mmCIF file of C-alpha atoms in Angstrom:
data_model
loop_
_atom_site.group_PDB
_atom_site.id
_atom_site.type_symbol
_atom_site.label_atom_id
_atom_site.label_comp_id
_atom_site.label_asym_id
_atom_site.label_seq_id
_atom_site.Cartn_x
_atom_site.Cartn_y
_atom_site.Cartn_z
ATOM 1 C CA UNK X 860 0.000 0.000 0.000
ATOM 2 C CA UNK X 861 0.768 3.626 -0.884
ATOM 3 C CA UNK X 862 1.773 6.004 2.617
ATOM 4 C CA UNK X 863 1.415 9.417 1.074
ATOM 5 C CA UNK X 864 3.203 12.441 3.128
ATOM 6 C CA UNK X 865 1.992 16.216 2.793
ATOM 7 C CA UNK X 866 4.201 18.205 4.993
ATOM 8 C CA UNK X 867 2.802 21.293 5.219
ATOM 9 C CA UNK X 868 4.281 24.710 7.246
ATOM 10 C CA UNK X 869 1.880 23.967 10.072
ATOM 11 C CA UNK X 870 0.769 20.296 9.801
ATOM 12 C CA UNK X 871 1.616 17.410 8.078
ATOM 13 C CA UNK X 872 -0.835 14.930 6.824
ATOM 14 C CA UNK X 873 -0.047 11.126 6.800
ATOM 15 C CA UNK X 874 -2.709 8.873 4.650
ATOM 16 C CA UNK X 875 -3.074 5.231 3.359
ATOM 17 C CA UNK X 876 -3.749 4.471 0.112
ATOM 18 C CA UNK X 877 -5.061 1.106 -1.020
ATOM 19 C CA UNK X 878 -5.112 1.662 -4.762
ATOM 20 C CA UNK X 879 -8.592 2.510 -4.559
ATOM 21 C CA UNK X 880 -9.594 4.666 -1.559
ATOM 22 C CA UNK X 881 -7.842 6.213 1.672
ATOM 23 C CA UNK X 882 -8.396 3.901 4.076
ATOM 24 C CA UNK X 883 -7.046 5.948 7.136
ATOM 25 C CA UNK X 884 -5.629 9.951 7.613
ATOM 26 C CA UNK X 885 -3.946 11.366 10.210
ATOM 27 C CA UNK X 886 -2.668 15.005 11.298
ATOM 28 C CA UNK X 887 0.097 16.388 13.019
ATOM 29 C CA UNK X 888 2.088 19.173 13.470
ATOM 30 C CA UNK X 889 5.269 20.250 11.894
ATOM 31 C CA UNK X 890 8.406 19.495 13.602
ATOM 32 C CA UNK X 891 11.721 19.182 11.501
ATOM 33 C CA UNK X 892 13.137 17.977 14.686
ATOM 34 C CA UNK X 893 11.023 14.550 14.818
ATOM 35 C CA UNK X 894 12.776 11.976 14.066
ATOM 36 C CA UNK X 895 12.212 9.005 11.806
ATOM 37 C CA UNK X 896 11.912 6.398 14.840
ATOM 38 C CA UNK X 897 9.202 9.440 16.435
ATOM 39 C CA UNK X 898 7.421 9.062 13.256
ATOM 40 C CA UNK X 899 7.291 5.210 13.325
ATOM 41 C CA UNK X 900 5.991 4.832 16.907
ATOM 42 C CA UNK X 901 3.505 7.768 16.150
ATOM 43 C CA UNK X 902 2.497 6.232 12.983
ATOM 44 C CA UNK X 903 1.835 2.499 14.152
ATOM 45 C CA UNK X 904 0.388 3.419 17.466
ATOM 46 C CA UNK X 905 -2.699 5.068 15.180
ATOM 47 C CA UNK X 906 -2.711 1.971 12.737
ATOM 48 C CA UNK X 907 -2.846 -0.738 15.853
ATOM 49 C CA UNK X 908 -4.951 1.644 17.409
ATOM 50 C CA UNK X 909 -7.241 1.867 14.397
ATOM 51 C CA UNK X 910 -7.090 -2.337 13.727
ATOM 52 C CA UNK X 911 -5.198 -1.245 10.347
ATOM 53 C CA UNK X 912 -2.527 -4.305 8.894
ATOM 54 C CA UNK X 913 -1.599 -2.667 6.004
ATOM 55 C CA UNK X 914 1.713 -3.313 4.797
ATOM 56 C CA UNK X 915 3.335 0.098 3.553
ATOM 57 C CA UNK X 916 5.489 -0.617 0.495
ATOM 58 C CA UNK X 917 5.714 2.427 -1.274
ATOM 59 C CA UNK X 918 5.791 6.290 -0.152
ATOM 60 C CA UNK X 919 5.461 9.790 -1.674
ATOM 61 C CA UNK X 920 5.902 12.647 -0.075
ATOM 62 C CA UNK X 921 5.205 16.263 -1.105
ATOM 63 C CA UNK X 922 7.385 18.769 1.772
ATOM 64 C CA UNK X 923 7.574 22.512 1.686
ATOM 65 C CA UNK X 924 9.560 22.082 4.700
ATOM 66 C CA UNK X 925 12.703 20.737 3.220
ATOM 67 C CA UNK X 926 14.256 19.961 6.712
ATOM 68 C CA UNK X 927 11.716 17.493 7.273
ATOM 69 C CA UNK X 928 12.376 15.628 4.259
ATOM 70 C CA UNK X 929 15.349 13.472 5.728
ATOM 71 C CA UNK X 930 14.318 11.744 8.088
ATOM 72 C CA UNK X 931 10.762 11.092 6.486
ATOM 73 C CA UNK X 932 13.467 9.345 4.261
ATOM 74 C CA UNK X 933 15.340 7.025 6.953
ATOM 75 C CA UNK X 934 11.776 6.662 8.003
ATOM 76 C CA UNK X 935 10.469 4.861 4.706
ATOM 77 C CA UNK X 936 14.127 3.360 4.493
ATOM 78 C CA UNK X 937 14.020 1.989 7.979
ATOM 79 C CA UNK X 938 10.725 0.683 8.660
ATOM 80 C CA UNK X 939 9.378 0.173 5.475
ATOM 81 C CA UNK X 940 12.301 -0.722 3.137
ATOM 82 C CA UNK X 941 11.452 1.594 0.500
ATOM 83 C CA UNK X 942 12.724 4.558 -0.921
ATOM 84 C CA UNK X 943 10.038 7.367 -1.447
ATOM 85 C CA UNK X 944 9.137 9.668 -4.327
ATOM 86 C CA UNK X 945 9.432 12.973 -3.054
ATOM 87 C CA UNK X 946 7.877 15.802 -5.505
ATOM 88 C CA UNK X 947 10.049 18.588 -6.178
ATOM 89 C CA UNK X 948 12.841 16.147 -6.839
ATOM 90 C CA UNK X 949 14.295 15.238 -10.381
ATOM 91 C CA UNK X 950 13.451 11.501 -10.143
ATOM 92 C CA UNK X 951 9.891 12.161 -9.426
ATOM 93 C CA UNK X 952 8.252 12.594 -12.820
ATOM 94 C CA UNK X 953 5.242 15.135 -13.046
ATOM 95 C CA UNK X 954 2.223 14.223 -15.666
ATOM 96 C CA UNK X 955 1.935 17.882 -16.198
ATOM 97 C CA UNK X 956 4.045 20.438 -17.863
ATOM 98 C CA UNK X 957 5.045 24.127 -15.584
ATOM 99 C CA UNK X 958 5.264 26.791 -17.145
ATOM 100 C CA UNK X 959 7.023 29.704 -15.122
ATOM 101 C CA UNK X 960 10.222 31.758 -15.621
ATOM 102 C CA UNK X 961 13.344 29.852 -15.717
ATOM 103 C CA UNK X 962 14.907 29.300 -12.686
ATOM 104 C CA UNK X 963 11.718 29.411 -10.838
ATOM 105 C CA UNK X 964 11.266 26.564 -7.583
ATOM 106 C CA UNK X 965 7.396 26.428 -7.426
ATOM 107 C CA UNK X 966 6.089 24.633 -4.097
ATOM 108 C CA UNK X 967 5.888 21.344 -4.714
ATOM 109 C CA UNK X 968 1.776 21.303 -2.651
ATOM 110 C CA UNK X 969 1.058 23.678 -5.875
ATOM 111 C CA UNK X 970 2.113 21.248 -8.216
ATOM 112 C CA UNK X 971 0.334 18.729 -6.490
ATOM 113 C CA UNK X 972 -3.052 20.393 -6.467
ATOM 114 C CA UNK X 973 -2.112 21.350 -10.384
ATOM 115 C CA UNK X 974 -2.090 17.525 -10.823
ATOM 116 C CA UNK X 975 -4.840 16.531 -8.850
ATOM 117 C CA UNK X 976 -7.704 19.355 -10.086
ATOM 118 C CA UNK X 977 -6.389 18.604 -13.535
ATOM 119 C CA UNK X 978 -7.655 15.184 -12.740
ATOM 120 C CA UNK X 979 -10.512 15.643 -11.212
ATOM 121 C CA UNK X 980 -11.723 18.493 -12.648
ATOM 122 C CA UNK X 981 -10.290 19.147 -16.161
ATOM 123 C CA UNK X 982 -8.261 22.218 -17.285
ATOM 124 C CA UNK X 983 -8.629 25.889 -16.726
ATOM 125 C CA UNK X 984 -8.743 26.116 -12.711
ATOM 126 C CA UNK X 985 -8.413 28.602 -10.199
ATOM 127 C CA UNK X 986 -7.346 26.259 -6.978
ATOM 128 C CA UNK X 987 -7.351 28.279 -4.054
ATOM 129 C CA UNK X 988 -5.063 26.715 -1.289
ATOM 130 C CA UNK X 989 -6.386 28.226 2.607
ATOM 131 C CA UNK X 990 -2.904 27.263 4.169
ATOM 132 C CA UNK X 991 -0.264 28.700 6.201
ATOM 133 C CA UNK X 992 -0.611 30.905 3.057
ATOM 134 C CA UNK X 993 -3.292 31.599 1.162
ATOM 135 C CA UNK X 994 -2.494 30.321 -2.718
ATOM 136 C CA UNK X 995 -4.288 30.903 -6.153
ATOM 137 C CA UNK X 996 -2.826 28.759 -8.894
ATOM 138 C CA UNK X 997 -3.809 28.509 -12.099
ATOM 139 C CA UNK X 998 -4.641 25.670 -14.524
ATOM 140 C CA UNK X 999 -3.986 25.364 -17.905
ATOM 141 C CA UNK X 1000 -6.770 23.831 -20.415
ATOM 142 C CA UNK X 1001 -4.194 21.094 -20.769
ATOM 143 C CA UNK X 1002 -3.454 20.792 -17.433
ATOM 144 C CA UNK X 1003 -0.366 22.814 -17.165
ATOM 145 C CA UNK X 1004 0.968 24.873 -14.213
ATOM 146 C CA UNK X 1005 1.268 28.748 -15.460
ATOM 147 C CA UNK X 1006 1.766 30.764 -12.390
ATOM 148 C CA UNK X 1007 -0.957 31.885 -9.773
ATOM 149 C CA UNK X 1008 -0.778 34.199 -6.428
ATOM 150 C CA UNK X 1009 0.402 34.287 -3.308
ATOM 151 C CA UNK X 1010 -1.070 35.981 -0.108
ATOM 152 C CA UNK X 1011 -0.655 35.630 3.602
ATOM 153 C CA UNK X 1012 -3.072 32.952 5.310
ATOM 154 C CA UNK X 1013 -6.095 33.861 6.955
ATOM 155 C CA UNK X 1014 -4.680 32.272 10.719
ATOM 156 C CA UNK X 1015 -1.305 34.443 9.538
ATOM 157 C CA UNK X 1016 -2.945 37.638 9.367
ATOM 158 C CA UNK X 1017 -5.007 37.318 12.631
ATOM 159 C CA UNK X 1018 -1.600 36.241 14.416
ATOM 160 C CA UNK X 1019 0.302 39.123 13.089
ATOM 161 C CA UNK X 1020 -2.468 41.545 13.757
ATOM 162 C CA UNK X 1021 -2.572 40.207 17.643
ATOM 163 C CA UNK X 1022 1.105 39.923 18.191
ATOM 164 C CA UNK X 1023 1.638 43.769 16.754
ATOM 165 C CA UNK X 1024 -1.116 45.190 18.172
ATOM 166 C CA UNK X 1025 -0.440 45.369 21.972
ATOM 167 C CA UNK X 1026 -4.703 46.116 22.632
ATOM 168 C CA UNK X 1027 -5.807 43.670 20.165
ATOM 169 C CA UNK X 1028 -6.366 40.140 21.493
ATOM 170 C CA UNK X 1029 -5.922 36.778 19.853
ATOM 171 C CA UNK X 1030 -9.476 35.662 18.271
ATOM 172 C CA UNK X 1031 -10.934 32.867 16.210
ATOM 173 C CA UNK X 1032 -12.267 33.113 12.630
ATOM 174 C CA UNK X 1033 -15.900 32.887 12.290
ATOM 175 C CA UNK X 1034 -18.458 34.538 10.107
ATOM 176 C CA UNK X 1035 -19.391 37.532 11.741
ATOM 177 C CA UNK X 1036 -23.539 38.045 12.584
ATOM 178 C CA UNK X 1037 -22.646 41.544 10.681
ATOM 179 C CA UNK X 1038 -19.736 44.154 9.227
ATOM 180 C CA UNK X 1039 -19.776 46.787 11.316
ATOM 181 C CA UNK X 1040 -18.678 45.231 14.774
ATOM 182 C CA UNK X 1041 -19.976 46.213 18.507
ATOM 183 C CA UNK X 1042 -16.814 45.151 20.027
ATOM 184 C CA UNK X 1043 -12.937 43.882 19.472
ATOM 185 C CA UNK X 1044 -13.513 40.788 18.605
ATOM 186 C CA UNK X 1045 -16.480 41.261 16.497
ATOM 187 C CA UNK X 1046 -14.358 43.903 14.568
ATOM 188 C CA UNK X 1047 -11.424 41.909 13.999
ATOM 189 C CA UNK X 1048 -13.339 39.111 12.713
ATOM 190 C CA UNK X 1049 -15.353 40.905 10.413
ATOM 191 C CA UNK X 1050 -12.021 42.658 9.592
ATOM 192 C CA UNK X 1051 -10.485 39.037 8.264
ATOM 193 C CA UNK X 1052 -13.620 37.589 6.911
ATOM 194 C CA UNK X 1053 -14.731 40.266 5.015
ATOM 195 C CA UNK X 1054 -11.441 40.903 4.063
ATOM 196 C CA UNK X 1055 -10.622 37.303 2.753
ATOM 197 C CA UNK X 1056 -14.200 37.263 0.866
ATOM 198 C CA UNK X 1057 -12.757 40.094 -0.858
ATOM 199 C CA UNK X 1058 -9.176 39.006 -1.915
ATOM 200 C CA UNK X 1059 -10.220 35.827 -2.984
ATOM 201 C CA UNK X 1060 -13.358 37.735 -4.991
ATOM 202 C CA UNK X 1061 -11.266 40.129 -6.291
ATOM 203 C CA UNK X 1062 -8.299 37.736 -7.713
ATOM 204 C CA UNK X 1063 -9.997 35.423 -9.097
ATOM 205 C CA UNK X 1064 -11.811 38.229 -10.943
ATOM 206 C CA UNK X 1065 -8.885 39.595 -12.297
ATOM 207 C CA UNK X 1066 -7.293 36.121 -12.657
ATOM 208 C CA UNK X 1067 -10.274 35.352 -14.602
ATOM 209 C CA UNK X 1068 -10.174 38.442 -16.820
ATOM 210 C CA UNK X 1069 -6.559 38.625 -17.888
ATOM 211 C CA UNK X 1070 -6.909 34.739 -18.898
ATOM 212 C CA UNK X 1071 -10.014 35.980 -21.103
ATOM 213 C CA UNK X 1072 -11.670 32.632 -21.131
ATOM 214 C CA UNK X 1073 -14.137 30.836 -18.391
ATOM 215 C CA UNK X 1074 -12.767 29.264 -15.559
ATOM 216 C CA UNK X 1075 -13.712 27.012 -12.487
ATOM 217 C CA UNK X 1076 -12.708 27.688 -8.866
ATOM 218 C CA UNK X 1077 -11.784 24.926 -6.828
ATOM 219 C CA UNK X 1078 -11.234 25.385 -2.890
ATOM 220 C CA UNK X 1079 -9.138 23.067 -0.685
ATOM 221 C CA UNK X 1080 -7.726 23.653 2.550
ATOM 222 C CA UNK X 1081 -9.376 23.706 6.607
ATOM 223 C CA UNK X 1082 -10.926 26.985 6.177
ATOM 224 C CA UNK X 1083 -12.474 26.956 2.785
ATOM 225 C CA UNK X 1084 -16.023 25.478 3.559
ATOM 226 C CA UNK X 1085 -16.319 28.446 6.060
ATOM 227 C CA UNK X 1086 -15.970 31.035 2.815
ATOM 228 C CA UNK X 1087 -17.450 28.687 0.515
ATOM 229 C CA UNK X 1088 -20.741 28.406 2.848
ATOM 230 C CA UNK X 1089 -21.106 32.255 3.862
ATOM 231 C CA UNK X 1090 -19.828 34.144 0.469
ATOM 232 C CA UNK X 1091 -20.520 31.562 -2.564
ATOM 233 C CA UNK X 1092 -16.960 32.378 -3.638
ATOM 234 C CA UNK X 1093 -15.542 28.800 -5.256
ATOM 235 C CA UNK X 1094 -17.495 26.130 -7.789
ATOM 236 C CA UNK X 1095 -16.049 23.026 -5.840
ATOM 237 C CA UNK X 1096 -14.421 22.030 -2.712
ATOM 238 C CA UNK X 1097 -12.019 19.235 -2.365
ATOM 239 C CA UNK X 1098 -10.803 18.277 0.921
ATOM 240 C CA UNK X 1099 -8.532 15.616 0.182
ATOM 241 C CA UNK X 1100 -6.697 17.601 -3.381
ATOM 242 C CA UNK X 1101 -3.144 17.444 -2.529
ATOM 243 C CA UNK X 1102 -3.346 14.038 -1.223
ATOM 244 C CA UNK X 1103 -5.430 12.976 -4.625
ATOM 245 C CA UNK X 1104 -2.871 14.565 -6.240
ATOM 246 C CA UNK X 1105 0.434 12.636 -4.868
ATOM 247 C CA UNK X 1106 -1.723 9.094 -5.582
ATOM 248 C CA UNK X 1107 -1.793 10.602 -9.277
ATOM 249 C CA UNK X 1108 1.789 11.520 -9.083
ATOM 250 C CA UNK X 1109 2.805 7.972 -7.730
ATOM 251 C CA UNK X 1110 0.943 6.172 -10.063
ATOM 252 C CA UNK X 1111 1.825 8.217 -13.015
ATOM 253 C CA UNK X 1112 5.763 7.493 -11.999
ATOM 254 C CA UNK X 1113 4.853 3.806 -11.447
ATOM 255 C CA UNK X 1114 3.856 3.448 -15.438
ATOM 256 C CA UNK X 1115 7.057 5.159 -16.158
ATOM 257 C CA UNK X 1116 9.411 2.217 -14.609
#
């Protein structure tokens, strides 16, 4: 079976793939530190815990956290005697072509979601990424990766906005009953929400204009159902795109051998 890695800035996401569904995900935070044996105990506590036998015997893993990368390495080395795919790298083959200035390193979670909304969805996407950062990449009609936008994540801005504001406290993102608040809180949450409606309105607008030509908006990440629900911004939400996308990336390398 298929152990498929997406090692985010804040969490990492660990999944199971049997060749025809995810049979079992699991979250946890970021820590370049852990080490591969950290990983293994972590890892097969939740599988025994779980009543999961699967036998792992291939691994992909998709990192913009470079550091971490080793020792997810020894960790597929040691315990499951293989060596993983990781994207970004030259031996792991992408079925799509990028398109960006030379010299350019795009993420590899970008290229991932590229890959998988290609996939699922066809050609000619917005995919907009709620992460540490918020991201807007765009999908050729063949599938290609031509660029997209980059803006600071919603949980970002609120942290900056507490941490350099002395009077402001630290508050959780929520839809607002209205826009003009009665109190701190209500005002910085209407502040972000609001806010975010607009960016992603207004990008994808002009995304959508200087392509000339219609295009879908797919939403993935923890926070997009909470836009999607209150402001009617995206066409589709995917929950599990990136790690739909490293399945398509392992199996596409797979037919290559």
């Amino acid at each position: 079976m298929l152990l498929a890695i997406d090692c985010g800035n804040t969490n990492t996401v660990f999944s199971i793939w049997d060749g025809a569904r995810f049979i079992a995900t699991w979250r946890t935070s970021t820590e370049h530190q852990r080490t591969a044996d950290q990983y293994y105990v972590w890892l097969s506590t939740l599988m025994d815990f779980q009543g999961i036998k699967a036998e792992i015997t291939d691994m992909i893993v998709s990192s913009t956290v470079p550091r971490v990368v080793f020792n997810l390495r020894v960790l597929a080395d040691r315990y499951f005697n293989t060596r993983p795919l990781v994207v970004g790298k030259p031996d792991c083959l992408l079925p799509i072509d990028v398109r960006v200035d030379a010299g350019t390193q795009v993420g590899p979670d970008r290229l991932v979601n590229t890959v998988a909304g290609y996939s699922l969805c066809g050609g000619d996407l917005i995919i907009v990424d709620f992460g540490t950062a918020t991201t807007f990449d765009v999908v050729d009609h063949d599938g290609a990766y031509v660029g997209g936008v980059i803006a600071p994540g919603v949980n970002l801005s609120l942290e900056a906005l507490h941490q350099a504001a002395a009077a402001l406290p630290h508050v959780d993102i929520s839809r607002p009953q209205g826009v003009v608040g009665t109190n701190t809180v209500a005002c910085m949450q209407s502040g972000i929400f609001w806010g975010y409606v607009g960016l992603v309105r207004e990008i994808c607008a002009r995304i959508k204009g200087e392509r000339d030509r219609p295009m879908r908006v797919i939403s993935t990440g923890g926070l997009a159902p909470l836009f999607q629900q209150s402001a009617d911004l995206f066409d589709e939400f995917r929950e599990d795109l990136t790690m739909h996308g490293l399945t398509e990336i392992h199996k596409y390398n797979s037919i290559q051998v």
